[in-house]
XYZ file of C-alpha atoms in Angstrom:
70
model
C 97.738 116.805 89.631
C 101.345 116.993 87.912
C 100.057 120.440 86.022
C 98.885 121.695 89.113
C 102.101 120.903 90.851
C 104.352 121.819 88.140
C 102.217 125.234 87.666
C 103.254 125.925 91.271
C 106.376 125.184 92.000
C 105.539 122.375 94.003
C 106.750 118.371 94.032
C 104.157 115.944 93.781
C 103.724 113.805 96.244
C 102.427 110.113 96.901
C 98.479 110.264 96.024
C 95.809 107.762 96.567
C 92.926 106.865 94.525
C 89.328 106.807 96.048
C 88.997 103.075 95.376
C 92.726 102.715 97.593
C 90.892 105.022 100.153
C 88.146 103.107 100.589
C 89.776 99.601 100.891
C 92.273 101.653 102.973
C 89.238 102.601 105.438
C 87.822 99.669 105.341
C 91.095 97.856 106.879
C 91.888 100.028 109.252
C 88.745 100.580 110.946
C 87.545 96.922 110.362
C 87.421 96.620 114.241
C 87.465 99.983 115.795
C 84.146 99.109 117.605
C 85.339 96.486 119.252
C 87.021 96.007 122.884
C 90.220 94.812 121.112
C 90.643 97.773 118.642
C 93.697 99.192 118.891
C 96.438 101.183 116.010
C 97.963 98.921 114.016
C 101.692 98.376 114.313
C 103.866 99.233 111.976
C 104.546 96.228 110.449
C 101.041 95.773 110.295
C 100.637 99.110 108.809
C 103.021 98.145 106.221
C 101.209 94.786 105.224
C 98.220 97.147 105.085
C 99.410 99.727 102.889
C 101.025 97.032 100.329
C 97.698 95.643 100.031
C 95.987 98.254 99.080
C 98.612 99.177 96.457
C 100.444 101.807 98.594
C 103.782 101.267 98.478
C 107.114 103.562 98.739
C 108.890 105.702 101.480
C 106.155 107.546 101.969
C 103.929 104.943 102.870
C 106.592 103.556 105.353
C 105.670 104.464 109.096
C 109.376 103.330 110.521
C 110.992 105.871 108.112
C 112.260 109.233 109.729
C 111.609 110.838 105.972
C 110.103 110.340 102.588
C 111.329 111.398 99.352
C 108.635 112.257 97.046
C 107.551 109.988 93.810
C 108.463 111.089 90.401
């Protein structure tokens, strides 16, 4: 991905892995079918993120911006 970036012109930005996706998915939606689903809030979204390994301004919901990782 840093080639492909660098090739371009472009700054690389946060990624996630598929394993960090799925356990990402997996959270999130653990309840969506149920009468008390509902977004999490952003603290929770915080807790959820770090859990899962995702971690950084970009991963932080009350930020106005993100800088991108180097």
């Amino acid at each position: 991905m840093t080639q492909w970036c660098e090739a371009r012109g472009l700054p690389r930005r946060p990624s996630i892995n598929l394993n960090q996706l799925w356990y990402l998915a997996l959270t999130w939606y653990e309840n969506r079918l149920t009468v008390e689903s509902r977004r999490p809030a952003p603290d929770e979204m915080v807790e959820i993120f770090a859990r899962v390994g995702l971690e950084g301004p970009f991963w932080d919901p009350k930020a106005d911006q993100w800088h991108s990782a180097t």
